[in-house]
Each structure stands twice: as C-alpha cells, then as structure tokens.
Tab-separated table of C-alpha atoms in Angstrom:
chain	number	residue	atom	x	y	z
Q	1	MET	CA	-12.412	3.625	-15.410
Q	2	VAL	CA	-10.664	6.798	-14.267
Q	3	PHE	CA	-7.372	6.860	-12.424
Q	4	ILE	CA	-5.672	9.804	-10.796
Q	5	PRO	CA	-2.046	10.450	-11.858
Q	6	GLY	CA	0.570	10.115	-9.145
Q	7	ASP	CA	4.318	10.218	-8.687
Q	8	ARG	CA	6.196	8.901	-11.729
Q	9	SER	CA	3.152	7.248	-13.290
Q	10	GLU	CA	4.180	4.145	-15.207
Q	11	THR	CA	1.243	4.700	-17.568
Q	12	ARG	CA	2.241	8.098	-18.939
Q	13	ASP	CA	4.599	6.669	-21.554
Q	14	PRO	CA	4.220	2.874	-21.811
Q	15	GLU	CA	6.882	2.603	-24.534
Q	16	ARG	CA	9.555	4.236	-22.428
Q	17	PHE	CA	10.327	1.071	-20.490
Q	18	ARG	CA	9.076	-2.490	-20.147
Q	19	HIS	CA	6.482	-3.209	-17.482
Q	20	GLY	CA	6.621	-6.861	-16.468
Q	21	PRO	CA	3.616	-9.145	-16.015
Q	22	ARG	CA	0.165	-7.644	-15.969
Q	23	ILE	CA	-0.640	-8.058	-12.306
Q	24	GLY	CA	-4.353	-8.385	-11.698
Q	25	ALA	CA	-5.246	-8.564	-15.373
Q	26	ALA	CA	-8.744	-9.739	-14.545
Q	27	SER	CA	-9.432	-6.766	-12.288
Q	28	PRO	CA	-11.704	-3.954	-13.504
Q	29	LEU	CA	-8.941	-1.618	-12.344
Q	30	VAL	CA	-7.035	-2.424	-15.544
Q	31	ARG	CA	-8.301	-1.892	-19.067
Q	32	ASP	CA	-8.338	-4.781	-21.542
Q	33	ASP	CA	-5.337	-3.304	-23.351
Q	34	GLY	CA	-3.324	-3.225	-20.116
Q	35	ALA	CA	-3.276	0.575	-19.860
Q	36	PHE	CA	-4.823	2.894	-17.324
Q	37	ALA	CA	-7.198	5.727	-18.144
Q	38	LEU	CA	-5.860	8.909	-16.583
Q	39	LYS	CA	-7.938	11.857	-15.464
Q	40	ASN	CA	-5.162	14.321	-16.159
Q	41	GLU	CA	-1.969	14.074	-18.160
Q	42	THR	CA	0.036	16.782	-16.438
Q	43	GLU	CA	0.678	18.210	-13.020
Q	44	THR	CA	2.332	21.410	-11.934
Q	45	GLU	CA	4.984	22.061	-9.335
Q	46	HIS	CA	5.779	25.638	-8.307
Q	47	GLY	CA	3.729	26.793	-11.282
Q	48	ARG	CA	5.747	24.815	-13.865
Q	49	MET	CA	4.784	21.761	-15.868
Q	50	THR	CA	6.473	18.700	-14.363
Q	51	ASP	CA	7.379	15.452	-16.092
Q	52	TRP	CA	7.136	12.827	-13.343
Q	53	GLN	CA	8.569	10.264	-15.760
Q	54	ALA	CA	11.836	12.138	-16.104
Q	55	THR	CA	14.970	10.407	-14.818
Q	56	ARG	CA	16.782	12.684	-12.369
Q	57	PRO	CA	20.567	13.156	-12.255
Q	58	GLY	CA	22.208	10.176	-10.535
Q	59	GLU	CA	19.330	7.792	-11.249
Q	60	THR	CA	19.754	4.579	-13.226
Q	61	SER	CA	17.180	2.224	-14.680
Q	62	ALA	CA	16.838	-1.215	-16.212
Q	63	PRO	CA	13.905	-3.078	-17.803
Q	64	LEU	CA	12.096	-5.731	-15.811
Q	65	PRO	CA	12.814	-9.379	-16.708
Q	66	GLY	CA	10.356	-10.879	-19.168
Q	67	ARG	CA	9.461	-13.840	-16.944
Q	68	HIS	CA	6.178	-14.166	-15.009
Q	69	ASP	CA	6.960	-15.272	-11.459
Q	70	ALA	CA	3.554	-14.850	-9.797
Q	71	HIS	CA	-0.058	-13.877	-10.306
Q	72	LEU	CA	-1.863	-11.410	-8.045
Q	73	VAL	CA	-5.559	-10.657	-7.769
Q	74	PHE	CA	-6.684	-7.276	-6.465
Q	75	ILE	CA	-9.254	-7.840	-3.707
Q	76	GLY	CA	-10.612	-4.299	-3.709
Q	77	ARG	CA	-9.598	-0.694	-3.861
Q	78	ILE	CA	-8.783	2.099	-1.441
Q	79	ARG	CA	-10.648	5.402	-1.384
Q	80	THR	CA	-8.770	8.366	0.065
Q	81	PRO	CA	-9.095	12.163	-0.246
Q	82	PHE	CA	-5.684	12.321	-1.939
Q	83	VAL	CA	-6.121	12.805	-5.684
Q	84	SER	CA	-2.566	13.894	-6.520
Q	85	ARG	CA	0.981	13.195	-5.397
Q	86	ASP	CA	1.269	16.594	-3.760
Q	87	GLN	CA	-1.738	15.905	-1.543
Q	88	CYS	CA	-0.431	12.587	-0.197
Q	89	PRO	CA	1.246	12.863	3.218
Q	90	ARG	CA	4.779	11.531	3.519
Q	91	GLN	CA	3.465	9.008	6.050
Q	92	GLY	CA	-0.033	8.102	7.160
Q	93	SER	CA	-1.244	9.045	10.637
Q	94	GLN	CA	-3.896	7.231	12.637
Q	95	ASP	CA	-5.492	10.552	13.473
Q	96	GLY	CA	-5.659	11.351	9.759
Q	97	PRO	CA	-8.724	11.470	7.503
Q	98	LEU	CA	-11.253	8.650	7.422
Q	99	CYS	CA	-10.732	6.443	4.346
Q	100	ARG	CA	-12.741	3.634	2.773
Q	101	VAL	CA	-11.355	0.209	1.880
Q	102	GLU	CA	-13.872	-1.252	-0.576
Q	103	ILE	CA	-13.700	-5.059	-0.867
Q	104	GLU	CA	-14.805	-6.880	-4.008
Q	105	PRO	CA	-18.056	-8.838	-3.365
Q	106	ALA	CA	-16.348	-12.194	-4.017
Q	107	PHE	CA	-13.952	-11.569	-1.119
Q	108	GLN	CA	-16.332	-9.969	1.391
Q	109	PRO	CA	-16.958	-13.257	3.287
Q	110	ALA	CA	-13.252	-13.178	4.219
Q	111	LEU	CA	-13.971	-10.135	6.420
Q	112	GLN	CA	-15.793	-12.282	8.987
Q	113	GLY	CA	-14.383	-11.544	12.462
Q	114	ILE	CA	-12.279	-8.573	11.389
Q	115	GLU	CA	-14.332	-6.161	13.505
Q	116	ALA	CA	-12.660	-7.660	16.613
Q	117	PHE	CA	-9.405	-5.901	15.707
Q	118	THR	CA	-8.440	-2.251	15.985
Q	119	GLN	CA	-5.131	-2.377	14.074
Q	120	LEU	CA	-4.841	-3.771	10.544
Q	121	ASP	CA	-1.999	-4.074	8.041
Q	122	LEU	CA	-3.027	-3.234	4.473
Q	123	LEU	CA	-0.908	-4.293	1.520
Q	124	TYR	CA	-1.613	-2.470	-1.706
Q	125	TRP	CA	-0.255	-2.005	-5.222
Q	126	MET	CA	1.103	1.451	-6.080
Q	127	HIS	CA	-0.274	1.200	-9.588
Q	128	GLU	CA	1.056	4.513	-10.876
Q	129	ALA	CA	4.691	4.097	-9.850
Q	130	ARG	CA	7.571	3.509	-12.228
Q	131	ARG	CA	9.134	0.069	-11.870
Q	132	ASP	CA	12.452	0.401	-13.665
Q	133	LEU	CA	14.673	2.516	-11.373
Q	134	LEU	CA	17.645	0.846	-9.664
Q	135	THR	CA	19.002	4.016	-8.045
Q	136	GLN	CA	17.067	7.150	-7.182
Q	137	SER	CA	17.822	10.741	-6.204
Q	138	PRO	CA	14.923	11.686	-3.930
Q	139	ARG	CA	14.227	15.425	-3.988
Q	140	GLY	CA	17.572	16.085	-5.590
Q	141	GLY	CA	19.546	14.281	-2.858
Q	142	ALA	CA	22.361	11.770	-3.167
Q	143	SER	CA	21.904	8.760	-5.411
Q	144	THR	CA	20.590	5.833	-3.343
Q	145	GLY	CA	19.613	2.263	-4.201
Q	146	THR	CA	15.901	1.625	-4.549
Q	147	PHE	CA	15.959	-1.091	-1.871
Q	148	ALA	CA	17.408	1.427	0.604
Q	149	LEU	CA	14.446	3.767	0.122
Q	150	ARG	CA	10.734	3.709	0.943
Q	151	SER	CA	9.936	5.298	-2.402
Q	152	PRO	CA	6.905	3.924	-4.291
Q	153	VAL	CA	9.169	3.522	-7.328
Q	154	ARG	CA	10.436	-0.085	-7.201
Q	155	PRO	CA	10.331	-3.301	-9.255
Q	156	ASN	CA	7.257	-4.540	-7.389
Q	157	PRO	CA	5.486	-1.436	-6.030
Q	158	VAL	CA	3.934	-3.065	-2.963
Q	159	ALA	CA	3.192	-0.836	0.032
Q	160	LEU	CA	2.306	-1.633	3.638
Q	161	SER	CA	0.292	0.655	5.914
Q	162	ARG	CA	-0.805	0.022	9.483
Q	163	VAL	CA	-4.244	1.528	9.925
Q	164	LYS	CA	-6.790	2.028	12.683
Q	165	LEU	CA	-10.075	0.262	12.016
Q	166	GLU	CA	-13.014	2.561	12.783
Q	167	GLY	CA	-15.838	0.428	11.449
Q	168	VAL	CA	-17.074	-2.251	9.039
Q	169	LYS	CA	-20.219	-1.876	6.934
Q	170	ASP	CA	-21.463	-3.668	3.820
Q	171	GLY	CA	-18.053	-4.935	2.711
Q	172	VAL	CA	-16.304	-1.628	3.406
Q	173	LEU	CA	-13.649	-0.986	6.051
Q	174	LEU	CA	-13.488	2.522	7.500
Q	175	VAL	CA	-9.896	3.222	8.509
Q	176	ARG	CA	-7.430	5.978	9.379
Q	177	GLY	CA	-3.705	6.016	8.651
Q	178	LEU	CA	-3.420	5.839	4.855
Q	179	ASP	CA	-1.211	7.972	2.622
Q	180	CYS	CA	-1.947	6.533	-0.837
Q	181	LEU	CA	-3.761	7.883	-3.883
Q	182	ASP	CA	-7.482	7.493	-4.313
Q	183	GLY	CA	-8.259	4.364	-6.328
Q	184	THR	CA	-5.202	2.369	-5.195
Q	185	PRO	CA	-5.684	-1.404	-5.716
Q	186	LEU	CA	-5.725	-3.541	-2.559
Q	187	ILE	CA	-3.698	-6.766	-2.344
Q	188	ASP	CA	-4.319	-8.105	1.173
Q	189	ILE	CA	-5.528	-7.370	4.711
Q	190	LYS	CA	-4.037	-8.795	7.891
Q	191	PRO	CA	-4.582	-8.091	11.596
Q	192	HIS	CA	-1.558	-6.391	13.113
Q	193	ARG	CA	-1.435	-9.069	15.788
Q	194	CYS	CA	-3.548	-12.212	15.923
Q	195	MET	CA	-3.840	-14.257	19.094
Q	196	HIS	CA	-3.370	-18.027	19.190
Q	197	PRO	CA	-6.726	-19.837	18.914
Q	198	ALA	CA	-6.320	-21.107	22.500
Q	199	SER	CA	-6.514	-17.479	23.646
Q	200	ALA	CA	-9.476	-16.561	21.464
Q	201	THR	CA	-11.355	-15.115	24.447
Q	202	THR	CA	-8.601	-12.538	24.925
Q	203	SER	CA	-8.955	-9.221	23.136
Q	204	PRO	CA	-6.781	-9.389	19.989
Q	205	ASP	CA	-5.177	-6.006	20.766
Q	206	LYS	CA	-4.130	-6.877	24.308
Q	207	LYS	CA	-1.047	-8.780	25.321
Q	208	PRO	CA	-1.751	-12.337	26.524
Q	209	SER	CA	-1.865	-12.983	30.253
Q	210	PRO	CA	1.304	-14.469	31.778
Q	211	PRO	CA	1.296	-18.281	31.896
Q	212	THR	CA	0.349	-20.095	35.072
Q	213	GLY	CA	1.717	-23.202	36.751
Q	214	ALA	CA	4.850	-24.760	35.250
Q	215	GLY	CA	5.407	-21.805	32.967
Q	216	ARG	CA	6.144	-19.424	35.837
Q	217	LEU	CA	9.474	-18.761	37.486
Q	218	HIS	CA	9.418	-20.011	41.091
Q	219	LEU	CA	11.698	-18.213	43.533
Q	220	PRO	CA	12.841	-19.748	46.841
Q	221	PRO	CA	11.253	-18.260	49.977
Q	222	GLN	CA	13.192	-15.378	51.510
Q	223	PRO	CA	14.471	-15.884	55.086
Q	224	SER	CA	12.614	-13.832	57.699
Q	225	SER	CA	14.565	-10.996	59.339
C-alpha cells in the first residue's frame, strides 16, 4: 500500500516519539507492522530539502499516554487530487475539485438514503500528522497551544469537512469541498442536518415549515380605524 507524505508525517521517524494505540489496525490502510509505506521520503520547499518532522522554535512536545481509550475502524478512504502538503488548500471549497469517498464494501449498506442530502459532514483521520505537539508555531508565528489551532498536528488527528454531495454510485460518494491528502482514511459520514422522522416528507436541506394550531402565536384583533 502506498501513502503520500504530508505535513509532519508521523511515519517518517517512528522512534522519535511514541504513537499511541494503533487506530484501525485491521484496516488495509495500515501495514501489519504498524507502519505506513511512503511514496517519497522527502519534499522540497523553496528549492531546499525540508524536514517536516523538525520541531520549530517555540514548539513543545510530549509522548502520548500508553493507555488505549478507544478503538476506531476506518470505513473507507478519500481520494483527492492533492498528493502533497503544498497542494492542499488551506480550507476546502464547495466549488473545488470533485473528489471520491470510497466506502468499504462491508459498510456500503449504511449509505442507503444518503442521496437525499446535499450537504454532508465527513470525519477523517489525518494519518500522516504528528501527534506529540502541545504548542505549535505555525509558519514561524507566535507559539500557540494545539487546541487553539486547526492544525492537523494534534493528539487525535481527527478532521471535519462539510462537503457538497454531487452523486452516489457503487459505494462511492462524489463530493466537493475537501482539502485533505489523497488516501486519507475515513472515520464517519453524517448529514449536515437531518429532519425529525415526523417531517420525513420535507426535503432534508430545507427548514421545516412553521407549526400550525397551538404552536402558533395568536395576536388579538386590531381595532378598525
């Protein structure tokens, strides 16, 4: 299995820091030895070799606890045109490129009814991000706590993107609005807004009609002039 290196890949130097539990160990996205196979080992920035594992001035790190608090299963993977960190946009746009969300066959029945929605929330695992930084200095800026940033580098590198659903075919969602690397593991899919079952005949992307009868505000009649 080939993976594309991204920002601060946690697989470049596995002895540099402790990783935590092997999330999705049963997934084909992870080798039996827990490592990832990388297509390239280096990237360049402004023509120079860049070490994305390097700790910048003002950054601090700590190993993850050794306990196993949860178990995740990757339900698929995301296919985008972005094969390097430099190609990823800072934020996805719903007029951006068409991307594929490929669902594992075992989970494809769970897609039933999803074509009724136009807006979906995708949760995915930023598998090539470092997980040990407590403070970060983004682009050489001031040192800031990881939880005050939207950086992919965090103890649990979970990301959320709201995407526009363009189509569903053979267990694949066609969407726009992603900004992640090609091959990113998928954790979950949720409609942006889901109507109450009693309003199932209403389009999921429209606001519900105002209530009738006792739920309305009744105003006294106005005196005639």
